[in-house]
Amino acid sequence: MVYYFRMKLLFLGGPGTGKSTVGNRLANDLNWPWISSGAILRESKEQWVIERLKTAQLFDDEMVSELVFSRLSGIENAIIDGYPRTLRQAEIIVDRGLKIDYIVELVVPFEEIMRRLSLRGRSQDVPEIIEERQADYERSRNEIVAYLVGNGVKLLTVDGVGEVDEVYKRTVSIIRNEINNNLK
């Protein structure tokens, strides 16, 4: 028996949890689009966007949402990374009728996040900015998850500690098990 899925997965996690690495790899393996709000912004040639990225500032909810929705137009399957980052962005998802099937959250202890990001070498990966970004994530995470789960999105939690291959296999296994359980 062959099943055809129309599915959108949101990859969620704080900075340095591996959500982009794992999400992008899964998108490549499934031949699905990987829609990353961060990549969309980094591809921008607008000077004001470049300046905000250098200082790790967040962007206007409606603008980011419009960029993400424009990339999702006409797409049945997708891995969405780094969006939503705010409750307002989650509300926009629901208000605009975007069907999200699962939130896949990679969970990593803060000490491991600090270690990983210190090795990455980006200009914004200094302790003060990492702590600020993690605090921003933690402030918004519960609201976003509660809102989306309350609107029918299922939350899958993945232990994000370990080598990339190990975390990837764990992620795929959790998603596969959830899908198989829903087919029964």
PDB file of C-alpha atoms in Angstrom, residues 52-125:
ATOM      1  CA  ARG A  52      19.392  43.969  11.721  1.00  0.00           C
ATOM      2  CA  LEU A  53      20.922  40.555  11.070  1.00  0.00           C
ATOM      3  CA  LYS A  54      24.347  41.794  12.179  1.00  0.00           C
ATOM      4  CA  THR A  55      22.881  42.823  15.533  1.00  0.00           C
ATOM      5  CA  ALA A  56      20.601  39.753  15.867  1.00  0.00           C
ATOM      6  CA  GLN A  57      17.429  41.863  16.115  1.00  0.00           C
ATOM      7  CA  LEU A  58      14.021  40.356  15.399  1.00  0.00           C
ATOM      8  CA  PHE A  59      11.892  41.495  12.462  1.00  0.00           C
ATOM      9  CA  ASP A  60       8.315  42.750  12.119  1.00  0.00           C
ATOM     10  CA  ASP A  61       5.840  39.845  12.368  1.00  0.00           C
ATOM     11  CA  GLU A  62       3.759  40.762   9.333  1.00  0.00           C
ATOM     12  CA  MET A  63       6.811  41.262   7.107  1.00  0.00           C
ATOM     13  CA  VAL A  64       8.393  37.936   8.059  1.00  0.00           C
ATOM     14  CA  SER A  65       5.037  36.178   7.719  1.00  0.00           C
ATOM     15  CA  GLU A  66       4.501  37.593   4.251  1.00  0.00           C
ATOM     16  CA  LEU A  67       7.967  36.415   3.161  1.00  0.00           C
ATOM     17  CA  VAL A  68       7.334  32.913   4.516  1.00  0.00           C
ATOM     18  CA  PHE A  69       3.827  32.691   3.039  1.00  0.00           C
ATOM     19  CA  SER A  70       5.103  33.814  -0.362  1.00  0.00           C
ATOM     20  CA  ARG A  71       7.574  30.910  -0.326  1.00  0.00           C
ATOM     21  CA  LEU A  72       4.836  28.472   0.745  1.00  0.00           C
ATOM     22  CA  SER A  73       2.444  29.509  -2.009  1.00  0.00           C
ATOM     23  CA  GLY A  74       1.322  26.427  -3.942  1.00  0.00           C
ATOM     24  CA  ILE A  75       3.468  24.021  -1.918  1.00  0.00           C
ATOM     25  CA  GLU A  76       1.865  20.894  -0.433  1.00  0.00           C
ATOM     26  CA  ASN A  77       4.807  19.559   1.605  1.00  0.00           C
ATOM     27  CA  ALA A  78       7.395  21.628   3.429  1.00  0.00           C
ATOM     28  CA  ILE A  79       9.792  21.810   6.310  1.00  0.00           C
ATOM     29  CA  ILE A  80       9.432  25.244   7.916  1.00  0.00           C
ATOM     30  CA  ASP A  81      12.341  26.420  10.038  1.00  0.00           C
ATOM     31  CA  GLY A  82      12.612  29.406  12.353  1.00  0.00           C
ATOM     32  CA  TYR A  83       8.990  30.449  11.972  1.00  0.00           C
ATOM     33  CA  PRO A  84       6.928  31.346  13.917  1.00  0.00           C
ATOM     34  CA  ARG A  85       9.109  33.167  16.418  1.00  0.00           C
ATOM     35  CA  THR A  86       6.311  35.105  18.096  1.00  0.00           C
ATOM     36  CA  LEU A  87       2.755  34.497  19.207  1.00  0.00           C
ATOM     37  CA  ARG A  88       1.600  37.011  16.595  1.00  0.00           C
ATOM     38  CA  GLN A  89       3.272  34.971  13.833  1.00  0.00           C
ATOM     39  CA  ALA A  90       1.537  31.827  15.162  1.00  0.00           C
ATOM     40  CA  GLU A  91      -1.764  33.715  15.077  1.00  0.00           C
ATOM     41  CA  ILE A  92      -1.084  34.713  11.466  1.00  0.00           C
ATOM     42  CA  ILE A  93      -0.583  31.025  10.590  1.00  0.00           C
ATOM     43  CA  VAL A  94      -4.016  30.176  12.004  1.00  0.00           C
ATOM     44  CA  ASP A  95      -5.730  33.338  10.712  1.00  0.00           C
ATOM     45  CA  ARG A  96      -4.526  32.660   7.171  1.00  0.00           C
ATOM     46  CA  GLY A  97      -5.551  28.996   7.310  1.00  0.00           C
ATOM     47  CA  LEU A  98      -2.097  27.462   6.870  1.00  0.00           C
ATOM     48  CA  LYS A  99      -2.391  23.804   7.863  1.00  0.00           C
ATOM     49  CA  ILE A 100       0.554  22.727   9.971  1.00  0.00           C
ATOM     50  CA  ASP A 101       0.610  19.043  10.878  1.00  0.00           C
ATOM     51  CA  TYR A 102       3.424  18.861  13.414  1.00  0.00           C
ATOM     52  CA  ILE A 103       5.750  21.000  15.447  1.00  0.00           C
ATOM     53  CA  VAL A 104       9.065  19.155  15.699  1.00  0.00           C
ATOM     54  CA  GLU A 105      10.915  20.685  18.647  1.00  0.00           C
ATOM     55  CA  LEU A 106      14.582  19.929  19.196  1.00  0.00           C
ATOM     56  CA  VAL A 107      15.426  20.294  22.889  1.00  0.00           C
ATOM     57  CA  VAL A 108      19.030  20.904  23.974  1.00  0.00           C
ATOM     58  CA  PRO A 109      20.368  22.046  27.391  1.00  0.00           C
ATOM     59  CA  PHE A 110      21.635  25.634  27.449  1.00  0.00           C
ATOM     60  CA  GLU A 111      25.232  24.598  28.277  1.00  0.00           C
ATOM     61  CA  GLU A 112      25.324  22.503  25.091  1.00  0.00           C
ATOM     62  CA  ILE A 113      23.834  25.369  23.088  1.00  0.00           C
ATOM     63  CA  MET A 114      26.614  27.670  24.347  1.00  0.00           C
ATOM     64  CA  ARG A 115      29.254  25.072  23.439  1.00  0.00           C
ATOM     65  CA  ARG A 116      27.856  24.535  19.944  1.00  0.00           C
ATOM     66  CA  LEU A 117      27.462  28.208  19.134  1.00  0.00           C
ATOM     67  CA  SER A 118      30.933  29.101  20.398  1.00  0.00           C
ATOM     68  CA  LEU A 119      32.281  26.641  17.800  1.00  0.00           C
ATOM     69  CA  ARG A 120      30.139  28.023  14.957  1.00  0.00           C
ATOM     70  CA  GLY A 121      32.060  31.271  14.606  1.00  0.00           C
ATOM     71  CA  ARG A 122      29.318  33.708  13.592  1.00  0.00           C
ATOM     72  CA  SER A 123      29.812  37.309  14.699  1.00  0.00           C
ATOM     73  CA  GLN A 124      26.620  37.226  16.789  1.00  0.00           C
ATOM     74  CA  ASP A 125      27.642  34.011  18.572  1.00  0.00           C
TER      75      ASP A 125
END
